[in-house]
Short mmCIF file of C-alpha atoms and ligand atoms in Angstrom, two decimals:
data_model
loop_
_atom_site.label_atom_id
_atom_site.label_comp_id
_atom_site.label_asym_id
_atom_site.label_seq_id
_atom_site.Cartn_x
_atom_site.Cartn_y
_atom_site.Cartn_z
CA MET A 1 73.75 101.02 122.82
CA LYS A 2 75.43 104.38 123.32
CA ILE A 3 79.16 104.38 122.84
CA ILE A 4 82.18 106.58 122.24
CA LEU A 5 84.81 105.58 119.68
CA LEU A 6 87.95 107.27 120.92
CA GLY A 7 91.18 107.36 118.99
CA PRO A 8 93.51 109.54 116.94
CA PRO A 9 92.60 110.93 113.52
CA GLY A 10 92.72 108.07 111.00
CA ALA A 11 92.25 105.36 113.64
CA GLY A 12 89.19 104.01 111.81
CA LYS A 13 86.41 105.55 113.93
CA GLY A 14 84.30 106.65 110.96
CA THR A 15 84.83 103.34 109.14
CA GLN A 16 83.63 101.34 112.15
CA ALA A 17 80.82 103.79 112.98
CA LYS A 18 79.40 103.32 109.46
CA ARG A 19 79.43 99.55 109.99
CA LEU A 20 77.63 99.93 113.34
CA GLU A 21 75.03 102.07 111.57
CA GLU A 22 74.45 99.27 109.08
CA ASN A 23 74.64 96.32 111.45
CA ARG A 24 72.95 97.75 114.54
CA LYS A 25 71.02 100.76 113.25
CA MET A 26 72.90 102.98 115.66
CA VAL A 27 73.47 106.59 114.53
CA GLN A 28 76.96 107.99 113.89
CA LEU A 29 77.45 111.34 115.60
CA SER A 30 80.61 112.69 113.97
CA THR A 31 81.43 116.19 115.14
CA GLY A 32 83.93 116.48 112.25
CA ASP A 33 81.11 115.78 109.75
CA MET A 34 78.86 118.27 111.55
CA LEU A 35 81.54 120.96 111.32
CA ARG A 36 82.24 120.21 107.65
CA ALA A 37 78.50 120.56 106.95
CA ALA A 38 78.53 123.91 108.79
CA VAL A 39 81.54 125.05 106.73
CA ALA A 40 79.81 124.00 103.49
CA ALA A 41 76.60 125.78 104.52
CA GLY A 42 78.53 128.94 105.46
CA THR A 43 76.96 129.22 108.92
CA ASP A 44 78.54 131.36 111.66
CA VAL A 45 79.94 128.22 113.30
CA GLY A 46 81.30 127.05 109.93
CA LYS A 47 82.99 130.40 109.27
CA LYS A 48 84.63 130.31 112.69
CA ALA A 49 85.65 126.63 112.43
CA LYS A 50 87.15 126.57 108.93
CA GLU A 51 90.51 128.14 109.71
CA ILE A 52 90.91 126.14 112.90
CA MET A 53 90.17 122.87 111.08
CA ASP A 54 92.53 123.73 108.22
CA ALA A 55 95.27 124.33 110.80
CA GLY A 56 94.58 120.95 112.44
CA GLN A 57 93.64 122.52 115.75
CA LEU A 58 90.57 122.01 117.94
CA VAL A 59 87.44 124.13 117.78
CA ASP A 60 86.56 125.67 121.17
CA ASP A 61 84.79 123.54 123.78
CA GLU A 62 81.75 125.79 124.14
CA THR A 63 80.92 125.55 120.43
CA MET A 64 81.41 121.78 120.35
CA ILE A 65 79.39 121.11 123.51
CA GLY A 66 76.55 123.25 122.09
CA ILE A 67 76.58 121.27 118.82
CA ILE A 68 76.44 117.91 120.60
CA SER A 69 73.80 119.06 123.08
CA ASP A 70 71.50 120.09 120.20
CA ARG A 71 72.18 116.86 118.30
CA LEU A 72 71.35 114.67 121.31
CA ASP A 73 67.91 116.31 121.41
CA GLU A 74 66.99 115.03 117.94
CA PRO A 75 64.46 112.18 117.81
CA ASP A 76 66.40 109.61 115.75
CA LEU A 77 68.57 108.07 118.46
CA GLU A 78 66.29 105.31 119.77
CA ASN A 79 68.66 102.57 118.54
CA GLY A 80 71.58 104.28 120.19
CA PHE A 81 74.53 106.25 118.85
CA ILE A 82 78.25 106.25 118.27
CA LEU A 83 80.09 109.40 119.28
CA ASP A 84 82.92 109.81 116.74
CA GLY A 85 85.29 112.70 117.36
CA PHE A 86 83.64 113.87 120.59
CA PRO A 87 84.71 114.31 123.36
CA ARG A 88 88.19 115.54 122.43
CA THR A 89 89.14 117.42 125.62
CA GLU A 90 88.64 116.85 129.32
CA ALA A 91 86.17 119.77 129.45
CA GLN A 92 84.11 118.08 126.69
CA ALA A 93 84.16 114.74 128.54
CA ILE A 94 82.92 116.36 131.75
CA ALA A 95 80.25 118.37 129.90
CA LEU A 96 79.10 115.21 128.09
CA ASP A 97 78.46 113.49 131.42
CA THR A 98 76.31 116.41 132.54
CA LEU A 99 74.42 116.48 129.22
CA LEU A 100 73.73 112.74 129.34
CA ASP A 101 72.50 113.02 132.94
CA VAL A 102 70.14 115.86 132.09
CA LYS A 103 68.85 114.03 129.01
CA ASP A 104 68.46 110.80 130.99
CA MET A 105 70.90 108.88 128.79
CA LYS A 106 73.68 106.50 129.79
CA LEU A 107 76.86 105.49 127.99
CA ASP A 108 77.45 101.74 127.58
CA ALA A 109 81.13 101.80 126.63
CA VAL A 110 84.09 103.90 125.57
CA ILE A 111 86.18 102.05 123.00
CA GLU A 112 89.75 103.17 122.44
CA MET A 113 91.09 102.38 118.96
CA ARG A 114 94.88 102.09 119.26
CA VAL A 115 96.94 102.79 116.15
CA ASP A 116 100.62 103.76 115.80
CA ASP A 117 101.29 107.34 114.67
CA GLU A 118 103.32 106.14 111.65
CA ALA A 119 100.32 104.22 110.28
CA LEU A 120 97.96 107.16 110.81
CA THR A 121 99.64 109.51 108.36
CA GLU A 122 99.42 106.92 105.57
CA ARG A 123 95.78 106.24 106.39
CA ILE A 124 94.81 109.92 106.41
CA VAL A 125 96.70 110.97 103.32
CA GLY A 126 95.14 108.06 101.33
CA ARG A 127 91.58 108.61 102.57
CA TYR A 128 88.70 109.60 100.26
CA THR A 129 84.93 109.46 100.39
CA CYS A 130 82.04 108.93 98.02
CA GLY A 131 80.63 112.38 97.30
CA SER A 132 77.12 110.99 97.10
CA CYS A 133 76.62 108.52 99.99
CA GLY A 134 79.66 109.26 102.17
CA GLN A 135 81.12 105.74 102.04
CA GLY A 136 84.80 105.90 103.02
CA TYR A 137 87.66 104.49 100.95
CA HIS A 138 91.44 104.35 100.95
CA ASP A 139 93.94 104.40 98.06
CA THR A 140 95.56 101.21 99.36
CA PHE A 141 93.56 99.70 102.22
CA GLN A 142 89.94 100.02 101.13
CA LYS A 143 89.50 100.31 97.36
CA PRO A 144 86.13 100.13 95.64
CA GLU A 145 85.49 96.79 93.90
CA VAL A 146 85.23 98.54 90.53
CA ASP A 147 87.85 101.25 90.21
CA GLY A 148 86.25 104.73 90.33
CA THR A 149 82.74 103.52 91.25
CA CYS A 150 81.26 103.54 94.75
CA ASP A 151 80.38 99.99 95.94
CA LYS A 152 77.40 101.26 97.85
CA CYS A 153 75.62 103.70 95.55
CA GLY A 154 77.38 103.51 92.17
CA SER A 155 78.41 107.17 92.17
CA GLN A 156 81.63 108.12 90.39
CA GLU A 157 82.12 111.35 92.37
CA PHE A 158 84.64 111.19 95.21
CA SER A 159 86.13 113.83 97.47
CA ARG A 160 89.11 114.31 99.72
CA ARG A 161 89.11 116.41 102.89
CA ALA A 162 90.97 119.75 102.84
CA ASP A 163 92.72 118.81 106.10
CA ASP A 164 93.90 115.36 104.95
CA ASN A 165 97.41 116.45 104.00
CA ALA A 166 100.77 115.61 105.56
CA GLU A 167 101.33 119.04 107.23
CA THR A 168 97.91 119.25 108.87
CA VAL A 169 98.12 115.63 110.01
CA LYS A 170 101.12 116.57 112.13
CA SER A 171 99.16 119.25 114.03
CA ARG A 172 96.14 116.97 114.36
CA LEU A 173 98.25 114.20 115.91
CA GLU A 174 99.86 116.75 118.27
CA ALA A 175 96.39 117.94 119.29
CA TYR A 176 95.33 114.33 119.89
CA HIS A 177 98.29 113.55 122.14
CA ALA A 178 98.16 116.87 124.03
CA GLN A 179 94.41 117.32 124.47
CA THR A 180 92.50 114.10 123.72
CA ALA A 181 94.64 111.19 124.94
CA PRO A 182 94.64 112.70 128.48
CA ILE A 183 90.90 111.91 128.75
CA LEU A 184 91.54 108.15 128.54
CA PRO A 185 92.22 107.90 132.31
CA TYR A 186 88.93 109.74 132.95
CA TYR A 187 87.02 106.81 131.41
CA LYS A 188 89.42 104.21 132.81
CA ASP A 189 88.68 105.45 136.33
CA LYS A 190 84.96 105.02 135.61
CA GLU A 191 85.73 101.44 134.42
CA MET A 192 84.16 102.21 131.05
CA LEU A 193 87.25 102.02 128.87
CA LYS A 194 87.73 99.06 126.47
CA GLY A 195 90.51 98.79 123.91
CA VAL A 196 90.70 97.39 120.40
CA ASP A 197 93.74 96.85 118.21
CA GLY A 198 93.12 99.44 115.51
CA MET A 199 96.21 98.19 113.61
CA ALA A 200 94.32 95.04 112.66
CA ASP A 201 92.46 94.87 109.35
CA ILE A 202 89.03 96.49 109.06
CA ASP A 203 86.99 93.27 109.45
CA GLU A 204 89.04 92.18 112.46
CA VAL A 205 88.48 95.56 114.18
CA THR A 206 84.72 95.22 113.52
CA ALA A 207 84.81 91.76 115.12
CA GLN A 208 86.63 93.11 118.20
CA ILE A 209 84.08 95.90 118.62
CA GLU A 210 81.16 93.47 118.18
CA LYS A 211 82.67 91.25 120.87
CA ILE A 212 82.76 94.19 123.30
CA LEU A 213 79.20 95.27 122.49
CA SER A 214 77.82 91.74 122.77
CA ALA A 215 79.51 90.99 126.12
P1 LIG B 301 88.85 108.29 111.56
O1 LIG B 301 87.35 108.40 111.40
O2 LIG B 301 89.25 107.68 112.87
O3 LIG B 301 89.57 109.58 111.30
P2 LIG B 301 88.63 106.65 109.16
O4 LIG B 301 87.62 105.64 109.55
O5 LIG B 301 88.19 107.73 108.22
O6 LIG B 301 89.37 107.27 110.45
O7 LIG B 301 89.87 105.85 108.51
C1 LIG B 301 90.97 106.55 107.93
C2 LIG B 301 91.39 105.85 106.64
O8 LIG B 301 91.98 104.59 106.97
C3 LIG B 301 90.22 105.56 105.69
O9 LIG B 301 90.65 105.81 104.36
C4 LIG B 301 89.92 104.07 105.91
O10 LIG B 301 89.50 103.46 104.69
C5 LIG B 301 91.27 103.51 106.36
N1 LIG B 301 91.11 102.50 107.44
C6 LIG B 301 90.19 102.46 108.43
N2 LIG B 301 90.39 101.38 109.24
C7 LIG B 301 91.49 100.75 108.74
C8 LIG B 301 92.20 99.57 109.13
N3 LIG B 301 91.83 98.85 110.21
N4 LIG B 301 93.28 99.22 108.39
C9 LIG B 301 93.65 99.96 107.31
N5 LIG B 301 93.02 101.06 106.88
C10 LIG B 301 91.95 101.47 107.59
P1 LIG B 302 87.51 114.74 112.40
O1 LIG B 302 86.55 114.63 111.25
O2 LIG B 302 87.00 114.05 113.65
O3 LIG B 302 88.91 114.32 112.03
O4 LIG B 302 87.57 116.28 112.78
C1 LIG B 302 88.04 117.25 111.85
C2 LIG B 302 88.37 118.55 112.58
O5 LIG B 302 87.18 119.10 113.15
C3 LIG B 302 89.34 118.42 113.75
O6 LIG B 302 90.70 118.44 113.34
C4 LIG B 302 88.96 119.67 114.58
O7 LIG B 302 89.49 120.85 114.02
C5 LIG B 302 87.45 119.71 114.42
N1 LIG B 302 86.73 118.95 115.47
C6 LIG B 302 85.94 117.85 115.30
N2 LIG B 302 85.43 117.42 116.46
C7 LIG B 302 85.91 118.26 117.41
C8 LIG B 302 85.78 118.35 118.83
N3 LIG B 302 85.04 117.45 119.50
N4 LIG B 302 86.42 119.34 119.47
C9 LIG B 302 87.16 120.25 118.80
N5 LIG B 302 87.35 120.22 117.48
C10 LIG B 302 86.73 119.25 116.78
#
């Protein structure tokens, strides 16, 4: 299966992508994670992206399309993939179609995760991640079973993203509504768009996605 999880920052795309990795052995392709790795490694792309990400704006289409094109050429995608955070503009959506054509790949579904803006800020500001295995958590909604210890790998190191603060969230939500939400009709017209209620609890959202993928 090859799918796009489309939704605003904090909608739960990464949380559900990680579950699809575990349950279906699909691969999460998170452009946000790729950019954060580039920033940490100090590459040219990372240097260029850092300020833009800290401001909650979008990195330019050419850079992002290049990153995804290279990633789709890697040999680990035989069980499919979940695009998480890409495409984010109409130009990226159109370029993705061309890339998939050239690489002889076909999307199975585009799943929109719908969450109210008011809930998103709380989700983003409370988000943190295991520094060792990347498992996601939330101060209120997804706590580890033993306080301060990762359920998955036992690590006690956690990190929070530089851009997960109330001011940057505002710009990120503006960017979503201005630049990303307008691509929903693009997939609706192709009859590929499915919706899930991202306001539901995490297990319920997983069940809704499974239902779509098993149909
Ligand atoms: P995205 O990848 O779309 O930016 P995440 O998957 O990182 O969003 O989720 C943002 C935060 O919200 C995380 O801390 C996660 O634990 C929490 N979260 C994810 N899905 C839900 C949900 N359905 N209900 C409540 N909290 C959620
Ligand atoms: P995310 O981890 O998906 O929340 O992305 C974090 C940040 O990375 C975004 O706020 C953007 O600055 C940048 N980014 C990630 N994916 C894209 C993309 N497809 N197009 C442009 N910018 C992106």
